[in-house]
Short mmCIF file of C-alpha atoms in Angstrom, two decimals:
data_model
loop_
_atom_site.label_atom_id
_atom_site.label_comp_id
_atom_site.label_asym_id
_atom_site.label_seq_id
_atom_site.Cartn_x
_atom_site.Cartn_y
_atom_site.Cartn_z
CA MET A 1 -0.06 -0.03 -0.07
CA MET A 2 1.27 3.37 -1.05
CA SER A 3 -0.53 5.42 1.49
CA ARG A 4 1.10 8.20 3.44
CA ARG A 5 0.44 6.27 6.49
CA THR A 6 2.93 3.59 5.70
CA LEU A 7 6.08 5.62 6.86
CA LEU A 8 6.69 7.10 10.18
CA THR A 9 9.69 9.41 11.36
CA ALA A 10 11.86 8.23 14.32
CA ALA A 11 10.20 11.07 16.29
CA GLY A 12 6.78 9.91 15.27
CA VAL A 13 7.71 6.13 16.23
CA THR A 14 9.02 7.24 19.84
CA ALA A 15 5.92 9.51 20.22
CA LEU A 16 3.57 6.73 19.35
CA GLY A 17 5.44 4.42 21.38
CA ALA A 18 4.54 6.63 24.54
CA THR A 19 0.98 6.97 23.11
CA LEU A 20 0.61 2.98 23.21
CA ALA A 21 2.15 2.70 26.61
CA ALA A 22 -0.31 5.39 27.95
CA CYS A 23 -3.19 3.27 26.38
CA GLY A 24 -2.21 0.18 28.29
CA ALA A 25 -0.22 -1.64 25.24
CA GLY A 26 0.39 -5.13 26.55
CA SER A 27 -2.86 -5.62 28.36
CA SER A 28 -4.83 -8.53 26.96
CA SER A 29 -8.50 -7.31 27.85
CA ARG A 30 -10.51 -4.34 27.26
CA SER A 31 -13.15 -3.12 29.77
CA GLU A 32 -16.83 -2.04 29.66
CA SER A 33 -16.40 0.15 32.31
CA LYS A 34 -13.61 2.30 30.77
CA LEU A 35 -13.60 4.17 27.47
CA ARG A 36 -10.57 5.34 25.62
CA ILE A 37 -11.18 8.46 23.56
CA VAL A 38 -8.70 9.37 20.99
CA TYR A 39 -8.04 12.67 19.15
CA GLN A 40 -5.75 15.17 17.84
CA LYS A 41 -4.08 17.84 19.65
CA THR A 42 -1.82 20.58 18.16
CA ALA A 43 -0.47 24.18 19.28
CA ALA A 44 -3.06 25.65 17.10
CA PHE A 45 -5.91 23.47 17.99
CA PHE A 46 -6.99 23.68 21.47
CA GLN A 47 -10.68 23.76 20.96
CA LEU A 48 -11.14 19.93 20.54
CA GLU A 49 -9.22 19.36 23.84
CA ASP A 50 -11.77 21.64 25.50
CA LEU A 51 -14.63 19.75 24.05
CA MET A 52 -13.25 16.49 25.23
CA THR A 53 -12.78 17.61 28.50
CA LYS A 54 -15.98 18.98 29.03
CA ALA A 55 -17.85 15.93 27.58
CA LYS A 56 -15.81 13.52 29.86
CA GLU A 57 -17.10 15.48 32.73
CA GLU A 58 -20.46 15.49 31.68
CA PHE A 59 -20.53 11.82 30.67
CA GLU A 60 -19.06 10.80 34.02
CA ALA A 61 -21.44 12.86 35.95
CA ALA A 62 -24.21 11.08 34.45
CA ASN A 63 -22.45 7.48 34.27
CA SER A 64 -20.86 6.68 37.46
CA ASP A 65 -19.93 3.30 36.46
CA VAL A 66 -17.95 4.19 33.33
CA THR A 67 -14.67 6.14 33.31
CA ILE A 68 -13.34 8.14 30.34
CA GLU A 69 -9.77 8.10 29.25
CA LEU A 70 -8.73 11.06 27.12
CA VAL A 71 -5.79 10.15 24.74
CA PRO A 72 -4.79 13.20 22.89
CA ILE A 73 -2.32 12.54 19.89
CA GLU A 74 -0.03 15.55 19.75
CA ALA A 75 0.74 15.63 15.94
CA GLU A 76 -0.07 17.29 12.83
CA GLN A 77 -2.76 15.99 10.57
CA ASP A 78 -0.74 13.46 8.62
CA GLN A 79 1.02 11.94 11.71
CA TYR A 80 -2.30 11.80 13.38
CA PHE A 81 -3.68 9.40 10.60
CA THR A 82 -0.59 7.33 10.83
CA LYS A 83 -0.68 7.03 14.63
CA LEU A 84 -4.50 6.51 14.64
CA ALA A 85 -4.26 3.69 12.39
CA LEU A 86 -1.60 2.07 14.10
CA MET A 87 -3.78 2.21 17.41
CA ASN A 88 -6.62 0.85 15.44
CA GLY A 89 -4.40 -2.20 14.35
CA SER A 90 -4.06 -3.62 18.00
CA ASP A 91 -6.93 -4.82 20.25
CA ASP A 92 -4.94 -3.27 23.16
CA THR A 93 -4.67 0.19 21.78
CA ALA A 94 -7.75 0.63 19.56
CA PRO A 95 -9.99 3.68 20.49
CA ASP A 96 -13.34 3.34 21.87
CA VAL A 97 -14.39 6.68 20.31
CA MET A 98 -12.05 8.37 17.80
CA TYR A 99 -11.86 11.71 16.13
CA GLU A 100 -12.16 10.63 12.52
CA ASP A 101 -11.66 12.70 9.23
CA ALA A 102 -14.63 12.19 6.97
CA PHE A 103 -12.73 11.40 4.08
CA GLN A 104 -11.11 8.40 6.03
CA ILE A 105 -14.53 6.79 7.01
CA ARG A 106 -15.02 4.55 4.08
CA THR A 107 -11.33 3.38 4.05
CA ASP A 108 -11.45 2.76 8.01
CA ALA A 109 -14.78 1.08 7.79
CA ALA A 110 -13.65 -1.15 4.99
CA ALA A 111 -10.39 -2.06 7.30
CA GLY A 112 -12.94 -3.17 9.89
CA TYR A 113 -11.78 -0.28 12.28
CA LEU A 114 -15.19 1.29 12.75
CA LEU A 115 -18.54 0.18 14.16
CA PRO A 116 -21.95 1.02 12.29
CA ILE A 117 -23.85 3.17 14.39
CA ASP A 118 -27.39 3.27 12.52
CA GLU A 119 -29.28 1.61 15.42
CA TYR A 120 -27.97 4.16 18.08
CA VAL A 121 -29.00 7.29 15.85
CA ALA A 122 -32.29 5.74 15.10
CA ASP A 123 -33.18 6.23 18.86
CA TRP A 124 -31.29 9.63 19.26
CA ALA A 125 -33.64 12.62 19.11
CA ASP A 126 -31.12 14.96 18.24
CA TRP A 127 -30.17 13.26 14.96
CA ASP A 128 -32.85 15.15 13.07
CA GLN A 129 -31.25 18.27 13.85
CA PHE A 130 -28.15 17.25 11.56
CA MET A 131 -28.58 18.65 7.96
CA ASP A 132 -29.09 15.93 5.53
CA SER A 133 -26.00 16.48 3.45
CA VAL A 134 -23.52 15.98 6.43
CA LYS A 135 -25.46 12.70 7.24
CA GLU A 136 -23.89 11.35 4.14
CA ALA A 137 -20.30 12.37 5.03
CA GLY A 138 -20.40 9.62 7.79
CA LYS A 139 -21.26 6.71 5.50
CA GLY A 140 -19.21 3.81 4.34
CA GLU A 141 -19.19 2.03 1.00
CA ASP A 142 -22.00 -0.30 2.43
CA ASP A 143 -24.00 2.67 2.99
CA LYS A 144 -23.91 2.03 6.58
CA LEU A 145 -23.52 5.09 9.25
CA TYR A 146 -20.11 5.06 11.02
CA GLY A 147 -19.45 8.80 12.20
CA VAL A 148 -21.37 11.65 13.45
CA SER A 149 -20.26 15.07 11.84
CA MET A 150 -18.79 17.78 14.17
CA GLY A 151 -18.97 20.60 11.71
CA THR A 152 -17.57 21.26 7.99
CA ASP A 153 -15.34 24.05 6.69
CA THR A 154 -14.45 26.01 3.64
CA ARG A 155 -11.20 27.58 2.24
CA ALA A 156 -10.27 30.85 0.85
CA ILE A 157 -7.29 33.35 0.76
CA TYR A 158 -6.34 35.28 4.03
CA PHE A 159 -4.55 38.38 3.34
CA ASN A 160 -2.79 41.32 5.28
CA LYS A 161 -4.69 44.63 4.65
CA LYS A 162 -1.95 46.58 6.05
CA ILE A 163 0.88 44.97 3.94
CA PHE A 164 -1.45 45.44 0.94
CA ALA A 165 -2.02 48.93 1.63
CA GLU A 166 1.67 49.52 2.22
CA VAL A 167 2.53 48.24 -1.22
CA GLY A 168 -0.45 49.93 -2.94
CA LEU A 169 -2.76 47.02 -3.16
CA PRO A 170 -6.50 47.47 -2.16
CA GLU A 171 -7.67 46.55 1.17
CA ASP A 172 -10.93 45.11 -0.33
CA TRP A 173 -8.80 42.71 -2.67
CA GLN A 174 -10.54 40.06 -4.68
CA PRO A 175 -8.64 38.33 -7.43
CA THR A 176 -10.66 36.95 -10.47
CA SER A 177 -7.82 34.80 -11.74
CA TRP A 178 -4.67 33.10 -10.78
CA GLU A 179 -2.65 35.56 -12.74
CA GLU A 180 -4.09 38.36 -10.33
CA ILE A 181 -2.71 36.19 -7.35
CA LEU A 182 0.60 35.98 -8.98
CA GLU A 183 0.55 39.73 -9.80
CA ALA A 184 -0.37 40.64 -6.16
CA ALA A 185 2.64 38.33 -4.96
CA ARG A 186 5.32 40.04 -7.13
CA THR A 187 4.40 43.37 -6.19
CA ILE A 188 4.85 42.44 -2.55
CA LYS A 189 7.91 40.66 -2.89
CA ALA A 190 9.49 43.75 -4.97
CA LYS A 191 8.15 46.37 -2.46
CA LYS A 192 8.60 44.28 0.83
CA PRO A 193 11.27 41.53 0.26
CA ASP A 194 11.20 40.83 4.22
CA VAL A 195 7.62 39.62 3.67
CA ILE A 196 6.66 36.20 2.48
CA PRO A 197 4.17 37.01 -0.32
CA PHE A 198 1.95 33.89 -0.63
CA ASN A 199 1.77 30.42 0.95
CA MET A 200 0.14 27.30 -0.45
CA TYR A 201 1.26 23.95 1.14
CA VAL A 202 3.44 21.63 -0.81
CA ALA A 203 5.17 19.56 1.68
CA LYS A 204 4.48 15.67 1.59
CA ALA A 205 4.89 15.85 5.58
CA PHE A 206 2.00 18.00 5.43
CA GLY A 207 -0.33 15.35 3.97
CA GLU A 208 -3.83 16.03 3.18
CA GLY A 209 -3.27 19.81 3.77
CA THR A 210 -1.18 19.91 0.77
CA SER A 211 -3.67 17.81 -1.22
CA MET A 212 -6.78 19.69 -0.25
CA GLN A 213 -5.87 23.20 0.84
CA SER A 214 -3.30 23.78 -2.23
CA PHE A 215 -3.69 21.32 -5.16
CA GLU A 216 -7.24 20.80 -5.15
CA MET A 217 -8.15 24.40 -4.41
CA LEU A 218 -6.32 24.95 -8.01
CA LEU A 219 -7.56 21.75 -9.80
CA TYR A 220 -11.21 22.31 -9.01
CA GLY A 221 -10.98 25.87 -10.38
CA THR A 222 -9.83 24.42 -13.75
CA ASP A 223 -12.02 22.85 -16.17
CA ASP A 224 -10.79 19.41 -14.91
CA THR A 225 -11.42 17.15 -11.92
CA LEU A 226 -9.78 14.21 -9.83
CA TYR A 227 -12.59 11.76 -10.40
CA ASP A 228 -15.81 11.48 -12.69
CA THR A 229 -18.69 10.77 -10.23
CA ASP A 230 -20.84 9.86 -13.23
CA THR A 231 -18.64 7.10 -14.86
CA LYS A 232 -16.67 6.45 -11.18
CA LYS A 233 -13.46 6.71 -12.74
CA TRP A 234 -10.32 8.57 -12.04
CA ILE A 235 -9.07 11.12 -14.51
CA THR A 236 -5.50 10.93 -16.16
CA GLY A 237 -3.93 13.18 -18.76
CA SER A 238 -5.39 16.15 -17.21
CA GLN A 239 -4.37 19.67 -18.38
CA GLY A 240 -5.71 21.19 -15.18
CA PHE A 241 -3.59 18.73 -13.03
CA LYS A 242 -0.67 20.13 -15.03
CA ASP A 243 -1.75 23.62 -14.81
CA SER A 244 -2.37 23.55 -11.22
CA LEU A 245 1.31 21.83 -10.68
CA GLU A 246 2.79 24.77 -12.89
CA PHE A 247 1.10 27.41 -10.70
CA LEU A 248 2.90 25.78 -7.57
CA GLN A 249 5.96 25.57 -9.43
CA THR A 250 5.87 29.41 -10.14
CA ILE A 251 5.45 30.25 -6.79
CA TYR A 252 8.39 28.58 -5.46
CA SER A 253 10.71 29.19 -8.53
CA GLU A 254 10.29 32.93 -8.43
CA GLY A 255 10.64 33.29 -4.49
CA LEU A 256 6.98 34.01 -3.99
CA GLY A 257 6.34 31.53 -1.13
CA PRO A 258 8.31 30.47 2.07
CA GLU A 259 11.73 29.25 1.83
CA LEU A 260 11.89 25.27 1.29
CA ASP A 261 13.15 24.57 4.86
CA GLN A 262 9.87 26.32 6.14
CA ALA A 263 7.80 24.94 3.37
CA LEU A 264 8.61 21.53 3.94
CA ASP A 265 8.37 21.67 7.75
CA VAL A 266 5.74 19.31 9.10
CA ASN A 267 4.63 22.10 11.35
CA ILE A 268 4.15 24.52 8.59
CA GLY A 269 0.32 24.73 9.02
CA SER A 270 0.75 25.45 12.78
CA ARG A 271 3.27 28.23 11.94
CA VAL A 272 1.21 30.02 9.38
CA SER A 273 -1.65 30.27 11.92
CA THR A 274 0.35 31.20 14.91
CA GLU A 275 3.41 32.78 13.84
CA LEU A 276 3.68 33.85 10.20
CA LEU A 277 0.29 35.45 9.75
CA PRO A 278 -0.13 37.04 13.09
CA GLU A 279 3.56 38.48 13.11
CA GLY A 280 3.08 40.22 9.75
CA LYS A 281 5.69 37.73 8.08
CA LEU A 282 3.34 36.38 5.45
CA ALA A 283 0.99 38.50 3.33
CA MET A 284 -1.27 35.92 1.80
CA ALA A 285 -2.15 32.38 2.46
CA VAL A 286 -4.94 29.78 1.23
CA ASP A 287 -6.14 28.14 4.22
CA GLY A 288 -9.11 27.01 5.96
CA SER A 289 -12.18 28.66 7.71
CA TRP A 290 -11.08 27.43 11.24
CA LEU A 291 -7.98 29.70 11.60
CA PRO A 292 -9.95 32.75 13.29
CA GLY A 293 -11.01 30.19 16.25
CA GLY A 294 -7.58 30.26 17.33
CA TRP A 295 -7.14 34.00 17.02
CA ILE A 296 -10.31 34.88 18.93
CA SER A 297 -9.30 32.92 22.18
CA GLY A 298 -6.79 30.72 23.66
CA GLU A 299 -3.20 30.76 23.99
CA ASN A 300 -2.62 31.91 20.40
CA ALA A 301 -5.12 34.94 20.60
CA TRP A 302 -4.62 37.74 18.19
CA PRO A 303 -6.98 40.30 19.15
CA GLU A 304 -5.91 42.70 16.20
CA TRP A 305 -6.83 40.00 13.44
CA GLU A 306 -10.13 41.58 12.48
CA GLU A 307 -8.66 44.94 11.42
CA THR A 308 -5.42 43.18 10.13
CA ILE A 309 -6.84 40.15 7.97
CA GLY A 310 -8.99 40.40 4.86
CA LEU A 311 -10.54 37.62 3.22
CA ALA A 312 -10.96 36.86 -0.53
CA LYS A 313 -12.47 33.90 -2.46
CA MET A 314 -10.19 31.55 -4.22
CA PRO A 315 -10.63 32.44 -8.03
CA THR A 316 -11.10 29.88 -10.64
CA GLN A 317 -8.05 29.68 -12.93
CA ASN A 318 -9.43 32.27 -15.54
CA GLY A 319 -12.50 33.22 -13.86
CA GLN A 320 -14.51 30.34 -15.65
CA GLY A 321 -17.50 28.56 -14.11
CA ASP A 322 -18.72 30.00 -11.15
CA GLY A 323 -15.75 32.55 -10.86
CA PHE A 324 -14.79 31.22 -7.46
CA THR A 325 -13.94 27.77 -5.99
CA SER A 326 -13.61 26.20 -2.39
CA MET A 327 -13.02 22.82 -0.84
CA SER A 328 -14.86 21.29 2.27
CA GLY A 329 -14.50 18.56 4.39
CA GLY A 330 -15.23 17.86 7.93
CA TRP A 331 -14.28 15.74 11.15
CA THR A 332 -16.69 13.07 12.93
CA LEU A 333 -16.71 11.19 16.03
CA ALA A 334 -16.70 7.42 15.41
CA ILE A 335 -16.85 4.45 17.39
CA GLY A 336 -14.09 1.83 17.44
CA SER A 337 -14.88 -1.68 16.26
CA LYS A 338 -13.13 -3.16 19.19
CA THR A 339 -15.12 -1.55 21.69
CA LYS A 340 -16.76 -3.46 24.68
CA ASN A 341 -19.54 -0.81 25.23
CA ALA A 342 -20.78 0.48 22.17
CA LYS A 343 -23.76 1.89 23.91
CA ALA A 344 -21.83 4.13 26.30
CA ALA A 345 -19.36 5.03 23.42
CA PHE A 346 -22.26 6.28 21.52
CA ASP A 347 -23.67 8.15 24.63
CA PHE A 348 -20.26 9.74 24.85
CA ILE A 349 -20.65 10.99 21.40
CA SER A 350 -24.43 12.19 21.95
CA ILE A 351 -23.11 14.14 24.84
CA ALA A 352 -20.10 15.79 23.11
CA LEU A 353 -22.32 16.76 20.11
CA ASN A 354 -25.36 18.07 21.69
CA LYS A 355 -26.57 21.41 20.92
CA GLU A 356 -24.78 23.00 23.70
CA ASN A 357 -21.47 21.47 23.11
CA SER A 358 -21.65 21.84 19.32
CA LEU A 359 -22.17 25.66 19.76
CA LYS A 360 -19.30 26.07 21.81
CA TYR A 361 -17.03 23.86 19.53
CA ASP A 362 -18.43 25.51 16.28
CA THR A 363 -17.88 28.76 17.28
CA GLU A 364 -14.68 28.52 19.11
CA ASN A 365 -13.17 26.40 16.23
CA SER A 366 -14.64 28.45 13.18
CA GLN A 367 -16.64 25.37 12.03
CA ILE A 368 -19.71 25.60 9.73
CA ALA A 369 -22.30 24.17 11.83
CA VAL A 370 -23.91 21.08 10.53
CA ARG A 371 -26.72 21.07 13.25
CA LYS A 372 -29.70 23.26 12.13
CA ASP A 373 -30.40 24.51 15.66
CA VAL A 374 -26.72 25.73 15.98
CA ALA A 375 -26.79 27.20 12.53
CA GLU A 376 -29.74 29.52 13.43
CA ASP A 377 -28.70 30.38 16.86
CA ASP A 378 -28.11 34.03 17.13
CA ALA A 379 -25.00 33.19 19.61
CA TYR A 380 -23.51 31.14 16.76
CA LEU A 381 -24.03 33.77 14.11
CA SER A 382 -22.68 36.83 16.06
CA PHE A 383 -19.61 34.87 17.55
CA ASN A 384 -17.04 35.47 14.65
CA PRO A 385 -17.21 38.10 11.88
CA SER A 386 -15.74 35.58 9.47
CA PHE A 387 -18.60 32.83 9.55
CA GLU A 388 -20.75 34.66 7.01
CA PHE A 389 -18.00 34.84 4.44
CA PHE A 390 -16.88 31.19 4.70
CA SER A 391 -20.42 30.12 4.88
CA SER A 392 -21.15 31.84 1.45
CA CYS A 393 -18.12 29.62 0.04
CA VAL A 394 -20.57 26.48 0.33
CA ASP A 395 -22.15 27.81 -2.77
CA PHE A 396 -19.37 26.89 -5.10
CA THR A 397 -17.50 24.43 -2.97
CA HIS A 398 -16.19 20.85 -3.83
CA PHE A 399 -15.49 17.51 -1.91
CA ARG A 400 -12.85 14.98 -2.14
CA PRO A 401 -13.71 11.69 -3.84
CA SER A 402 -14.89 9.60 -0.91
CA THR A 403 -13.60 6.33 -2.09
CA PRO A 404 -11.38 3.95 -0.31
CA ASP A 405 -8.46 4.37 -2.91
CA TYR A 406 -8.46 8.18 -2.33
CA PRO A 407 -5.87 8.32 0.72
CA GLN A 408 -3.31 6.57 -1.43
CA ILE A 409 -4.03 8.83 -4.54
CA SER A 410 -3.72 11.74 -2.31
CA GLY A 411 -0.09 10.56 -1.25
CA ASN A 412 0.61 10.77 -4.89
CA ILE A 413 -0.60 14.37 -5.23
CA GLN A 414 1.50 15.24 -2.20
CA ILE A 415 4.63 13.91 -3.99
CA ALA A 416 3.88 15.73 -7.15
CA CYS A 417 3.45 18.98 -5.43
CA GLU A 418 6.66 18.73 -3.23
CA ASP A 419 8.69 17.54 -6.52
CA VAL A 420 7.49 20.72 -8.44
CA ALA A 421 8.07 23.10 -5.54
CA THR A 422 11.64 21.76 -5.14
CA GLN A 423 12.22 21.34 -8.89
CA ALA A 424 12.89 17.81 -8.88
CA SER A 425 10.56 17.31 -11.50
CA THR A 426 8.67 19.54 -14.03
CA PRO A 427 5.05 19.91 -13.91
CA GLU A 428 4.60 17.60 -17.01
CA GLU A 429 7.11 15.10 -15.35
CA ALA A 430 5.19 15.10 -12.19
CA ALA A 431 1.73 14.76 -13.83
CA LYS A 432 3.04 11.66 -15.71
CA ALA A 433 4.34 10.15 -12.53
CA TYR A 434 1.02 10.71 -10.87
CA ASP A 435 -1.06 9.21 -13.85
CA GLU A 436 1.36 6.19 -13.67
CA GLY A 437 0.94 5.84 -9.94
CA LEU A 438 -2.88 6.14 -10.29
CA VAL A 439 -3.17 3.34 -12.74
CA GLN A 440 -0.99 0.98 -10.51
CA ILE A 441 -3.41 2.03 -7.49
CA VAL A 442 -6.89 1.61 -9.19
CA GLY A 443 -6.16 -0.29 -12.39
CA ASP A 444 -6.20 0.90 -15.97
CA ASP A 445 -10.06 0.00 -16.32
CA MET A 446 -10.88 2.51 -13.42
CA THR A 447 -9.36 5.57 -15.27
CA GLN A 448 -10.20 7.48 -18.13
CA GLU A 449 -8.33 10.34 -20.39
CA ALA A 450 -9.54 14.03 -19.50
#
């Protein structure tokens, strides 16, 4: 399997060993009276820790016979996927409840890591509050439900209005093509050489952030796509694929992006949100709707963000189609298939994602609400001034192919992005290597020419 899950750095292995030990590796039994809750934790992502802590307190107050063990995995997204997969591979370390990216549901359900939860949501009064579209995000290839959505997101361009004003660019900037983004970046480079003009992720180490927040934000703004949902085949020979790689190559060959040692750092996502943007070292960044959640409160609070940051929609390549594009994803809470107390595990999820806790999480983490009662709540609508903008991007957003093959294919996208950024390959060479790898993964009969 060529998935990005297959490789761990030495540091990752050490951290995983500590995690497994904390989870009781070596024990031969699981208990109905103890639930292991596994989730991601990073320097820029404190809201999930707050949610899990609050849900633990509320669950244990209502269930004196069951104890909650919180197991945060301190890792960026790709490392989190790897460590979670390894934990799921052992009866001794598998979670009872896990923080699960919606795009991994089909893969992990097919691997036998997840438990179907249809019987539990059928008796859950709150289930009617969840929007129909996000209910689909939790389904596996067998059409059974495996995860409950916590919220969704969109992506756009963050830009520093003060830097723009200093170099003569408009503070209400809204590009209508990729070329206009490059023109703004070149202006900033020429007039403020100490500032990084533009960031799009290109590191293999940043995993899905590179595939989704960079490459697919570009590709879905061309006339091409990754996957034909009508024929259920993957696309090869795509001009849009090559054009997207060429855009990334231009950014890095012209010095319009971060230095490569920064760009290839596994922690680049946290650095963008907690350091480069707040400290005025980066003028523009394509990133997700969740960033303001870390600026409003917490250890990385940035009170000046509203007056400093502007928001622009990501344009399509030449302004074609809807004129703009975005990508959406979202995370779920799912039950591990090895749990000994599925009902208690679902009860924990129902508490963590009730209206009160969903409202707290969605506001503080800048999530687009998926519960109707939260989305309509004045406390949600007034909490964050970016909600209206990012919610408007839903009108032209796209979703990743939800097939079991996607994680492997995404890994090949990441290789292509890093190779063109480092000039190890031309866009044409990287696109050809991607096509060849795609055929190896899915088979020639599951691909079609663009």
